[in-house]
Coordinates of C-alpha atoms in Angstrom, one line a residue:
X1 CA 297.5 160.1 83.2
X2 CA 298.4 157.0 80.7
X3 CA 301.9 157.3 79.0
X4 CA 300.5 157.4 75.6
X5 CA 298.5 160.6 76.8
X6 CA 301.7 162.3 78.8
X7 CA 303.7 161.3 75.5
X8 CA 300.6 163.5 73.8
X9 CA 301.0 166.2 75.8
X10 CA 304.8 166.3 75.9
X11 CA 304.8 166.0 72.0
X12 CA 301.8 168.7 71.8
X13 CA 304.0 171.2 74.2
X14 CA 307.5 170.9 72.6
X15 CA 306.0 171.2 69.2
X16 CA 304.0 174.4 69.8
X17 CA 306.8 175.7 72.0
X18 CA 308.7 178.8 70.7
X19 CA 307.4 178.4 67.2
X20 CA 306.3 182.3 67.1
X21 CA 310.3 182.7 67.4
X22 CA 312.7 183.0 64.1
X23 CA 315.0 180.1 64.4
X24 CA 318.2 181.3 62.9
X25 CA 320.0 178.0 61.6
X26 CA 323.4 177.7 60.0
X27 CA 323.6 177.8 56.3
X28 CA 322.0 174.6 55.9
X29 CA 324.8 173.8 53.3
X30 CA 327.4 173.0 56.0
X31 CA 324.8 171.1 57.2
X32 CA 324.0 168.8 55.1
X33 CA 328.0 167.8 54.5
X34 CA 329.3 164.7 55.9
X35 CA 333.1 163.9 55.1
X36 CA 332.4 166.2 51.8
X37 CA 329.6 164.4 50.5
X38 CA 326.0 165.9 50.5
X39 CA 323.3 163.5 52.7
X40 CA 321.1 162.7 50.0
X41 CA 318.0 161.5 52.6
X42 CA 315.4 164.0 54.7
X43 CA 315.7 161.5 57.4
X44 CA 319.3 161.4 57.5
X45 CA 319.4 165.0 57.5
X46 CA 317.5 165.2 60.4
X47 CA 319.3 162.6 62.6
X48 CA 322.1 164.5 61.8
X49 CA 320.4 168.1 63.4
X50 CA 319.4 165.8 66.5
X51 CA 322.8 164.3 66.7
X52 CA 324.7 167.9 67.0
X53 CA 321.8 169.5 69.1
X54 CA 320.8 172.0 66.1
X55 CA 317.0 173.2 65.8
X56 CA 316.1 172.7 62.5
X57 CA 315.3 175.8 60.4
X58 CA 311.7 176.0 59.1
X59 CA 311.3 179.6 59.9
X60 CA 309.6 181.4 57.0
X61 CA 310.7 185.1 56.5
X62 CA 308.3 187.6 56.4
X63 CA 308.9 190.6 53.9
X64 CA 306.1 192.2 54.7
X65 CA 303.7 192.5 57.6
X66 CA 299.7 191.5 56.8
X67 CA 297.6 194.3 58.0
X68 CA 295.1 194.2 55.6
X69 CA 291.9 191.6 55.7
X70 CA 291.7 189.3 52.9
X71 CA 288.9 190.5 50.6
X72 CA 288.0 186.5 49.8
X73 CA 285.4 185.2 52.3
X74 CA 286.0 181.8 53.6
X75 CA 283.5 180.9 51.8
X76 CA 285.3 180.4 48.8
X77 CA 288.5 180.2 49.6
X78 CA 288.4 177.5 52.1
X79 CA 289.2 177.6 56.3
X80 CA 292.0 179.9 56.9
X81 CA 294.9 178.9 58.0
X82 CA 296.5 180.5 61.0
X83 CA 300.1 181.8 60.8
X84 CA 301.0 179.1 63.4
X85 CA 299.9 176.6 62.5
X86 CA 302.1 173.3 61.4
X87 CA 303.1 170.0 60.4
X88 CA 305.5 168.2 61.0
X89 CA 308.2 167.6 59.6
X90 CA 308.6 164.0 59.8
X91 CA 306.5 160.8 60.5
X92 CA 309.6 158.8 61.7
X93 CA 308.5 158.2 66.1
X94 CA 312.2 157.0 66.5
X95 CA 313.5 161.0 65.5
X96 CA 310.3 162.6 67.1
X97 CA 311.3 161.0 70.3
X98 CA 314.5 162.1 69.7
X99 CA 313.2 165.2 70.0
X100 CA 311.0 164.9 73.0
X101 CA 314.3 163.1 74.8
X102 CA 316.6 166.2 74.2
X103 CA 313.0 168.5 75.5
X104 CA 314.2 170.2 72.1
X105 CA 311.3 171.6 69.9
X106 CA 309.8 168.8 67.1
X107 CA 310.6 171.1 63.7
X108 CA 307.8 171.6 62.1
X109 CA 306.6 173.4 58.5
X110 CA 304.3 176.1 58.4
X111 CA 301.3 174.9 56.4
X112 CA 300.2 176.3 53.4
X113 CA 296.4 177.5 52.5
X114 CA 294.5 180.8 52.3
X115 CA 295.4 183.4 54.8
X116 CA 293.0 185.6 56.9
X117 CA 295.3 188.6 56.9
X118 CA 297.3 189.5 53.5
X119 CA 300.0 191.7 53.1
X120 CA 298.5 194.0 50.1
X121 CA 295.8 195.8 50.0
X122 CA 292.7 196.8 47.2
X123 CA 294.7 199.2 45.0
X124 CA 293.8 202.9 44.2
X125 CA 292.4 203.6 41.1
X126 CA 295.9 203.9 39.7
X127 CA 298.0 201.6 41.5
X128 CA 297.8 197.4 41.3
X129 CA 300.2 194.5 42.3
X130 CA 303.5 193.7 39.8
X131 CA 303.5 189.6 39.5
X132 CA 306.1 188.0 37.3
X133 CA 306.3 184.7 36.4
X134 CA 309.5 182.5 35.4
X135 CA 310.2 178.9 33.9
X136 CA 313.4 177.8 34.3
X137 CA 315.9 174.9 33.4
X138 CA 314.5 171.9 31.6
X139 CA 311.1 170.5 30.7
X140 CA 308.8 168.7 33.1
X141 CA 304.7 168.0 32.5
X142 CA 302.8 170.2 34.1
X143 CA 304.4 173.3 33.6
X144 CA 301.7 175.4 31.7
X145 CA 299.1 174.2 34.0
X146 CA 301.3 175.8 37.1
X147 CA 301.5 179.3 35.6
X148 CA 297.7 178.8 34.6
X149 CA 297.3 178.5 38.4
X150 CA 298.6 181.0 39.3
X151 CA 297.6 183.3 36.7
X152 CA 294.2 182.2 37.6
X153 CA 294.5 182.6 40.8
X154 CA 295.4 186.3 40.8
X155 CA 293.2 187.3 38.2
X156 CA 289.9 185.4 39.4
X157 CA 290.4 184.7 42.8
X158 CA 291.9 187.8 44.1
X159 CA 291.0 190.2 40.8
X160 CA 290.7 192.8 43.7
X161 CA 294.0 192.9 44.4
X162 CA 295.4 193.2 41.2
X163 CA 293.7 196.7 40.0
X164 CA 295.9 198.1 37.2
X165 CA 299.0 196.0 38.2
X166 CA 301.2 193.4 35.8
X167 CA 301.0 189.6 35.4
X168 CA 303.9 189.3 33.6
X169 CA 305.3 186.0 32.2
X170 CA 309.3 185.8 31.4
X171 CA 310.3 184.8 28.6
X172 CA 313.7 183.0 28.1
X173 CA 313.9 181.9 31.4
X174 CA 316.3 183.7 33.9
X175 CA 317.7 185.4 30.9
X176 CA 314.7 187.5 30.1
X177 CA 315.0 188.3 34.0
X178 CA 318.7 189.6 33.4
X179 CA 318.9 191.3 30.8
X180 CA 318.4 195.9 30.3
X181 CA 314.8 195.3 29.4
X182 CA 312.4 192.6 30.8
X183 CA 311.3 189.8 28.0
X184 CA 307.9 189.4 28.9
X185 CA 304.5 188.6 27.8
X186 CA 301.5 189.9 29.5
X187 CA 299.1 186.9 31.1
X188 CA 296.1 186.5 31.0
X189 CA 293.2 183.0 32.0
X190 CA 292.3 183.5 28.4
X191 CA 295.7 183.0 27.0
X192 CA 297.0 180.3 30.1
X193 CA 293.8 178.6 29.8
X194 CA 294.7 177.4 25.9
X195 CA 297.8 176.2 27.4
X196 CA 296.8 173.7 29.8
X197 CA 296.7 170.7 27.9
X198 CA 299.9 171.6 25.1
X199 CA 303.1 169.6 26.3
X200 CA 306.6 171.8 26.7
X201 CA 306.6 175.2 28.2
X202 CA 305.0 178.1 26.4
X203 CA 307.2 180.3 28.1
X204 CA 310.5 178.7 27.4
X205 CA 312.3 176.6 29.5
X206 CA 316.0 176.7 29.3
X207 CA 319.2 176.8 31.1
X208 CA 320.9 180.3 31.7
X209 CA 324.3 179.6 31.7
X210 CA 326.2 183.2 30.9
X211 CA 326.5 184.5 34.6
X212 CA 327.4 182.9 37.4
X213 CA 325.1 182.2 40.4
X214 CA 325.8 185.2 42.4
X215 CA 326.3 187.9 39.5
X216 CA 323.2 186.3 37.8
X217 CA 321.1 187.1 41.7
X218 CA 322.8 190.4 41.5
X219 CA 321.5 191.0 38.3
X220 CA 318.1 189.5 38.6
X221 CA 317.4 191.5 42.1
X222 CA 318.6 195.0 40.2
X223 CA 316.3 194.7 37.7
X224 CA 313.1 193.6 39.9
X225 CA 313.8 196.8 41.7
X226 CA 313.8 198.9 39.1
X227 CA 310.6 197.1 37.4
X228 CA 308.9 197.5 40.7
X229 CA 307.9 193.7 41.1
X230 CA 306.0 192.7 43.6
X231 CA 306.0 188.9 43.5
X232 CA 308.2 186.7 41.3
X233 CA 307.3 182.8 40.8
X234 CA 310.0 181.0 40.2
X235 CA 309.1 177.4 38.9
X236 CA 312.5 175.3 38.6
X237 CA 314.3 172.4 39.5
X238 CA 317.1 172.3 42.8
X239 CA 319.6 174.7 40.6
X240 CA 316.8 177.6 40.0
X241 CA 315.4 177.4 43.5
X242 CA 318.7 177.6 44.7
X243 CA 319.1 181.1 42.4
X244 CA 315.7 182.3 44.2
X245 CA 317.2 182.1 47.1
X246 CA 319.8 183.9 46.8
X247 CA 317.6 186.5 44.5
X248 CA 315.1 186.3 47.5
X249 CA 318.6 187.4 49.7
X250 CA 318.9 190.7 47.9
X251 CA 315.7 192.4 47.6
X252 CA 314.3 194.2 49.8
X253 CA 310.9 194.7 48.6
X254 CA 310.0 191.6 45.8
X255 CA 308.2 188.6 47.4
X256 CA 310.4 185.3 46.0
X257 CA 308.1 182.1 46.1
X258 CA 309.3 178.7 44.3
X259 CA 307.1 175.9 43.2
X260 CA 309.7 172.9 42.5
X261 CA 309.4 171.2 38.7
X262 CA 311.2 168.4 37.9
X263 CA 310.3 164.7 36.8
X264 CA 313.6 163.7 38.1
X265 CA 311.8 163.5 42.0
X266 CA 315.0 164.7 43.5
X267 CA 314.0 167.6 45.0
X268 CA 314.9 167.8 49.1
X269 CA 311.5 168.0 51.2
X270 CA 309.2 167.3 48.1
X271 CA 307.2 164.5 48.4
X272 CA 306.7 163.9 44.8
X273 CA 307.4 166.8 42.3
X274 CA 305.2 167.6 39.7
X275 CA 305.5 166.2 36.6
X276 CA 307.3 162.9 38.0
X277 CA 304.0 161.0 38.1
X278 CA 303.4 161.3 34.4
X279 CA 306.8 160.4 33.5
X280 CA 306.9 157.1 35.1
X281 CA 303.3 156.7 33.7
X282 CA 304.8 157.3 30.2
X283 CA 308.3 156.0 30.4
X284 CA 306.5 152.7 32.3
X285 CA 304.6 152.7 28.5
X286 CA 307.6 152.5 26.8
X287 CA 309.1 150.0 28.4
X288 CA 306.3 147.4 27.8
X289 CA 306.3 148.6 23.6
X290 CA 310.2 148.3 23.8
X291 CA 309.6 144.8 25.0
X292 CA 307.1 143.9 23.4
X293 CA 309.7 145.0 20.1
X294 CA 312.7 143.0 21.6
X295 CA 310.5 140.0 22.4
X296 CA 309.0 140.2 18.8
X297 CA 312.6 140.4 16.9
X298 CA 314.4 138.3 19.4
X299 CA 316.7 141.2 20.4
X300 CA 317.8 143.8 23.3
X301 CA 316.4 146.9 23.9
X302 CA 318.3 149.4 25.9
X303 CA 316.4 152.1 27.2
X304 CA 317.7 155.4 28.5
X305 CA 315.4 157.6 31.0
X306 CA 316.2 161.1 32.8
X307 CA 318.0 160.9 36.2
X308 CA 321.4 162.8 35.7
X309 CA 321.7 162.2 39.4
X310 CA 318.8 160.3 40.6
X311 CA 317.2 157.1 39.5
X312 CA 313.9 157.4 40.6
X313 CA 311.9 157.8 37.3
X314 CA 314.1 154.9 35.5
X315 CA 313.5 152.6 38.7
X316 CA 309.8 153.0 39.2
X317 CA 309.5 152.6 35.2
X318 CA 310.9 149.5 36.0
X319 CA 309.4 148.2 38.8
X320 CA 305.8 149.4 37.3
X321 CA 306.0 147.6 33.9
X322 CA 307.7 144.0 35.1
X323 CA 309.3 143.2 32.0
X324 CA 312.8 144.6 32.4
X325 CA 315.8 142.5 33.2
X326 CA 318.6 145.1 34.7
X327 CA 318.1 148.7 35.6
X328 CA 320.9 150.9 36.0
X329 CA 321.1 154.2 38.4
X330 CA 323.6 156.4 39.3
X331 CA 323.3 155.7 43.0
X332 CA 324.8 152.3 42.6
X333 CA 327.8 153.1 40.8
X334 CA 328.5 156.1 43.0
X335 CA 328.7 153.7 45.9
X336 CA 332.1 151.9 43.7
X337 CA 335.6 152.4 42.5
X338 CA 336.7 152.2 38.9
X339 CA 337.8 148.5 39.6
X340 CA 334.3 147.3 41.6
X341 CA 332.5 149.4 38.7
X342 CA 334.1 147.4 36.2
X343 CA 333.7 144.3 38.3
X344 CA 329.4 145.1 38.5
X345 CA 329.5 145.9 35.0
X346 CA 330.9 142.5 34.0
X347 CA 328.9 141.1 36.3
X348 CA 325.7 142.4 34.6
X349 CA 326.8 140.9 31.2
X350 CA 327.4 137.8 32.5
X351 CA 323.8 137.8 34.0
X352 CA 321.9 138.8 31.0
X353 CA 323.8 136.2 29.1
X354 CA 322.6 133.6 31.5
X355 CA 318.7 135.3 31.4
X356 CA 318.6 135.0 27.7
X357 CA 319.1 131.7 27.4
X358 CA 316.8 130.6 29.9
X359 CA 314.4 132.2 27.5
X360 CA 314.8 129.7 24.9
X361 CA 314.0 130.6 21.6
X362 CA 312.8 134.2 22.6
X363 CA 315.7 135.2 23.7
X364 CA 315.6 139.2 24.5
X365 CA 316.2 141.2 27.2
X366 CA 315.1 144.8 28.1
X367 CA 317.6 147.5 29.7
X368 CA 316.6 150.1 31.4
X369 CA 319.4 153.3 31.9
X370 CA 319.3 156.6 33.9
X371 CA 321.3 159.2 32.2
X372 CA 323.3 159.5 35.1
X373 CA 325.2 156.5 35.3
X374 CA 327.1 157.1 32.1
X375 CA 328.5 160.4 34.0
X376 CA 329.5 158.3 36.5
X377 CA 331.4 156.1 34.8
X378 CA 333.1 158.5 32.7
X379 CA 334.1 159.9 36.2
X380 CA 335.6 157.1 37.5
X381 CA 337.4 156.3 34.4
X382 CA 335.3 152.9 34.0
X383 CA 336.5 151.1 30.6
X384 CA 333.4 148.3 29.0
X385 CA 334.6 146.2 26.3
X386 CA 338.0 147.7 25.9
X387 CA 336.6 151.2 25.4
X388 CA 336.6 154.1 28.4
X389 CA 333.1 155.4 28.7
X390 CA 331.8 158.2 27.1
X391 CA 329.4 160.1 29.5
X392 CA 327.3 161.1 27.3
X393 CA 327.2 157.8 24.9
X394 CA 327.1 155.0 27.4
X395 CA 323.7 153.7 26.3
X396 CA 325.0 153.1 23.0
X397 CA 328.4 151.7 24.3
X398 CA 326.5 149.4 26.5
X399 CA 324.3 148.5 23.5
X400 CA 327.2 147.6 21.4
X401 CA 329.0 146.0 23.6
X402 CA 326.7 143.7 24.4
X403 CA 326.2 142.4 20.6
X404 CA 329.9 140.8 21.5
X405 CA 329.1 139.6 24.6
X406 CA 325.3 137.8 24.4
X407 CA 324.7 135.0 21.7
X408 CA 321.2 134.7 19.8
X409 CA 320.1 131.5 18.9
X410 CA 321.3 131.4 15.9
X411 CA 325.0 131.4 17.8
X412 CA 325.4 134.9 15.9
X413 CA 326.1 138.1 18.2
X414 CA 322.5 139.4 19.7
X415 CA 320.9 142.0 17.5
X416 CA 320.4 145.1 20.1
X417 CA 319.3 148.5 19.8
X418 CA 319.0 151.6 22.0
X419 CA 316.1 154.2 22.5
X420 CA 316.3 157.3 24.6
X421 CA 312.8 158.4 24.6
X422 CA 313.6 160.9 27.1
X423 CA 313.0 164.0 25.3
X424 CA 309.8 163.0 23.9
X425 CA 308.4 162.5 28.0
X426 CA 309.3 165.6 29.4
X427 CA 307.4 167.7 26.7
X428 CA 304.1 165.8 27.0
X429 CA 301.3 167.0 28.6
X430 CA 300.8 166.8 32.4
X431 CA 297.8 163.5 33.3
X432 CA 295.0 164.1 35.8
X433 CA 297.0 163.2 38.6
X434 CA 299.5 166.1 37.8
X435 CA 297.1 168.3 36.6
X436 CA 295.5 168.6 39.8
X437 CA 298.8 168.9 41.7
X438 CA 300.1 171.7 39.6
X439 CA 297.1 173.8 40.1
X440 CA 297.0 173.4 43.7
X441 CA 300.6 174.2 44.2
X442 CA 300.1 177.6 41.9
X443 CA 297.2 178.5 43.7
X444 CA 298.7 177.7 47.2
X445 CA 301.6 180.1 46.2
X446 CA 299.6 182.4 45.6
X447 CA 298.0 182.4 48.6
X448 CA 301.1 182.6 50.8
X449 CA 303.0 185.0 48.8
X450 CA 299.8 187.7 48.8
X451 CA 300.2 186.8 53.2
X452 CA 303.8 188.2 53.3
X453 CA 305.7 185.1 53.1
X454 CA 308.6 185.3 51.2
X455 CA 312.0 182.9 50.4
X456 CA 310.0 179.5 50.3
X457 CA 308.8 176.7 48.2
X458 CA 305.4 175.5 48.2
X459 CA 305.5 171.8 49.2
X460 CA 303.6 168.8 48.7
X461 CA 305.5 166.9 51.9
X462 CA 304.4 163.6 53.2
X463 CA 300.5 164.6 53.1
X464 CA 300.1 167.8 53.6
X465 CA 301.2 171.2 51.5
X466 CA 303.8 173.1 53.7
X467 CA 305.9 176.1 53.3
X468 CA 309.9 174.7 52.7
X469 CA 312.4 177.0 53.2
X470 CA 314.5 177.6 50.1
X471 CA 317.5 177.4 52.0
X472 CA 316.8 173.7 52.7
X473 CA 316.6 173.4 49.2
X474 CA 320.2 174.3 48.6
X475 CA 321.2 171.7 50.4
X476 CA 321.8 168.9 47.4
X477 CA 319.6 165.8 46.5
X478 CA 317.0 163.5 46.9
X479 CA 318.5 160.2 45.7
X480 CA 317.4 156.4 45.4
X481 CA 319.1 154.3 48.7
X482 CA 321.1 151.8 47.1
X483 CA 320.4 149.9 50.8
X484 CA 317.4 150.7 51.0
X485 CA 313.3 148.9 50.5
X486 CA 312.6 149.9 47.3
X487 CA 315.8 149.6 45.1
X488 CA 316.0 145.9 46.7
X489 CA 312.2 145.8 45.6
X490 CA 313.4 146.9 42.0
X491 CA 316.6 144.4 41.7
X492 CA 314.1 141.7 43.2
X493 CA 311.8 142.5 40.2
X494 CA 314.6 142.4 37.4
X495 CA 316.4 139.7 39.1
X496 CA 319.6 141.2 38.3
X497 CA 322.4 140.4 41.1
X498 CA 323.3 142.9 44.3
X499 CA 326.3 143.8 43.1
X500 CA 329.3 143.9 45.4
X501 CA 329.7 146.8 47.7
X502 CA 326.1 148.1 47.7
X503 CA 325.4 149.3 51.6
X504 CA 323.4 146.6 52.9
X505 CA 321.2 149.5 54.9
X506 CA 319.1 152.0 54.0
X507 CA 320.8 154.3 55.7
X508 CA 324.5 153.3 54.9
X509 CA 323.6 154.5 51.3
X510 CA 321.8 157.8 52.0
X511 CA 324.8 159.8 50.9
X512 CA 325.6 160.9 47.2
X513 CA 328.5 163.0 45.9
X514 CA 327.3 165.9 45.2
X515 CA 329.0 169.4 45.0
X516 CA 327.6 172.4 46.8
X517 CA 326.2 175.1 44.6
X518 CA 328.9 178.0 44.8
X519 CA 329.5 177.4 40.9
X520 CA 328.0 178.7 37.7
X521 CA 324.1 178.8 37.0
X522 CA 325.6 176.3 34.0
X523 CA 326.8 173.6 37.1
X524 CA 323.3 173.0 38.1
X525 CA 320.4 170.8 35.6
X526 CA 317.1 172.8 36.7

């Protein structure tokens, strides 16, 4: 036998090993810490399980067992998938053979599609399956065409299953959950259907910030007891899905499913969340009409895009329209002091002074801002231009205080003004590209949730849809490597210099500050 095909077999064997078995992980919180700071990478999360000799936990509970044949044929549904069967859980050889060197099992995630067995059955005449829906924390495209999904998916799809049941959709987010009496509206495909293409959430979309995390899942799994819920969608950001889990943690009886919303991209073992394509797409838009402005009036334009902890949809703006000259993320500044902060800062100014006069007599320059970065600062106690940031007004302290620093050609202060067209992206509606996804991810949550499955988020990971554990979730944040490809890609594209102490590797930078999520509901964005 060759050694590619005894690597094969080996790889085959240790990934199929033991998978029928619960692996019972620690909280994958204490985990994810390294010297108190939350490992913002997948791949750095799992060279850390490999290093300590941990399996990695991609069990998915099962709240109830399926008995019952599913009354969709094949046919229509698509192959079923069996209850085994997986994917793995990363393409990187170097950690598979990790793996395959300790003979430890290659973690894999259950894959997600229609099931041959489900867990409910046709309903008597006067019984039928409970299904709440919830929106939760802030806006993201896409979000009416996800409970469209799965509204059509119940009530078409499996319409046998549902009998005289409810398809309820909460109102007021996780406070419609927790209050004496439910806020609901019934659903329906004629009402979701009119939704699809309207921007915002008609739900609502906010964030509940009068209970705590664990009295707000107390609350929460007391009422779906008493309403007799069956299945409750939660579609949120890391902060809700990390409330689902710990509603999913105290029922005994309600299934707990999360499909993950934000444009951010920051969600842990999410490929690409929904709504993120479109907001790139848009805030890409923008950026080319904001410099096309500057250009035109011989000014700056400083531009400020969501990412209260991650970069990603103000670098791939960026990097997608080719006409900005610095971008500014969160990562880098976490990586600094107040003094190297100041230091990068200055050293910014200095460079867009230089890069407007190269332009000559169209002197302008475009600046692109995640929302984050002024939280940063404010953080480290960071002063610009004799003033201590504000965290919530850095664009427009940045703004001003470049009008005293960069010279038009006039030899008058440079004319500059800010935009923050934030707000107006994350209510639009959903494109093609994120239309599709959101209705496959509603539709596959349906699928697994009707199986038994409870406690996950449906997953879009790598290439294939997987079941994630919401525990995994909890861990922290996806953030933008400050060594890594990409970000270098971005600062290659701008031109705008590598700061001092930026990690020269992508994997020196895969760590982000953030706190774990024992707080209030109010501590955490989604």
């Amino acid at each position: 036998m060759s050694q590619c095909a005894r690597l094969a077999r080996d790889m085959f064997r240790l990934f199929n090993a033991t998978l029928s078995k619960p692996t019972i992980g620690p909280f994958i919180e204490t985990r994810y810490s390294m010297c108190g700071q939350m490992i913002a990478s997948e791949r750095l999360i799992l060279r850390k399980y490999l290093e300590e000799g941990l399996e990695f936990p991609t069990e998915i509970r099962t709240l109830r067992n399926p008995y019952f044949d599913n009354p969709v044929p094949e046919k229509d549904l698509g192959e079923y998938r069996p209850r085994d069967r997986r994917k793995c859980v990363t393409a990187d050889l170097e950690v598979i053979m990790g793996f395959i060197e300790q003979r430890r099992k290659i973690p894999g995630f259950l894959e997600a599609g229609p099931r041959q067995k489900l867990a409910f059955a046709e309903p008597s005449r006067d019984g039928g399956l409970r299904v709440a829906v919830v929106t939760t924390g802030g806006l993201a495209p896409g979000l009416n065409s996800v409970v469209h999904s799965i509204v059509e998916r119940h009530l078409k799809t499996y319409r046998k299953l549902v009998g005289n049941g409810v398809l309820w959709g909460i109102q007021e987010s996780f406070r419609g959950l927790a209050g004496d009496e439910p806020n609901y509206i019934d659903l329906d495909t004629e009402r979701t259907e009119g939704w699809l293409h309207s921007g915002g959430c008609e739900l609502g979309a906010i964030r509940y910030m009068d209970l705590r995390l664990d009295a707000l899942a107390d609350r929460i799994a007391t009422n779906l007891k008493q309403w007799g819920i069956d299945i409750l969608y939660v579609i949120g950001g890391d902060g809700s899905l990390t409330a689902a889990h710990a509603i999913a943690a105290r029922v005994e009886k309600t299934i707990v499913v999360g499909i993950p919303k934000t444009m951010d991209n920051d969600i842990l073992w999410v490929w690409k969340s929904f709504g993120f394509n479109t907001a790139v797409e848009r805030a890409e838009s923008f950026i080319n009409t904001m410099h096309s402005e500057a250009e035109s009036t011989r000014r700056v334009s400083v531009l400020e895009f969501f990412g209260a902890r991650s970069g990603f949809v103000a670098a791939n703006a960026a990097l997608a329209s080719g006409h900005v000259d610095l971008v500014l993320i969160p990562e880098v500044f976490e990586q600094m002091n107040k003094v190297a902060a100041e230091a990068a800062l200055q050293e910014y100014v200095d460079y867009l002074r230089e890069s407007i006069i190269h332009k000559g007599k169209k002197r302008h320059a475009v600046v692109v801002i995640a929302e984050g970065v002024g939280k940063v600062l404010a953080h480290l106690g960071v002063e610009f231009c004799g003033n201590r940031v504000d965290s919530d007004r850095f664009p427009d302290q940045f703004s001003k205080g470049l009008k005293t620093k960069l010279v038009s050609m006039s030899g008058r202060p440079m004319p500059s003004f800010t935009v923050q067209p934030k707000y107006y992206i994350r209510a639009i509606p959903a494109n093609s590209h994120d239309q599709i996804y959101c209705k496959r991810l509603g539709a596959l949550a349906v699928d697994n949730a009707l199986a038994g499955y409870t406690d996950f988020m449906i997953s879009q990971w790598l290439t294939e849809y997987v079941l994630v554990p919401l525990s995994l979730v909890a861990g922290g944040q996806k953030r933008v490597p400050p060594g890594g490809i990409f970000w270098k890609q971005v600062v290659a594209s701008t031109r705008q210099p590598p700061v001092a102490g930026i990690p020269e590797k992508e994997d020196a930078g895969g760590e982000g500050a953030r706190g774990a999520h024992a707080g209030s509901v109010s501590e955490t964005r989604e």
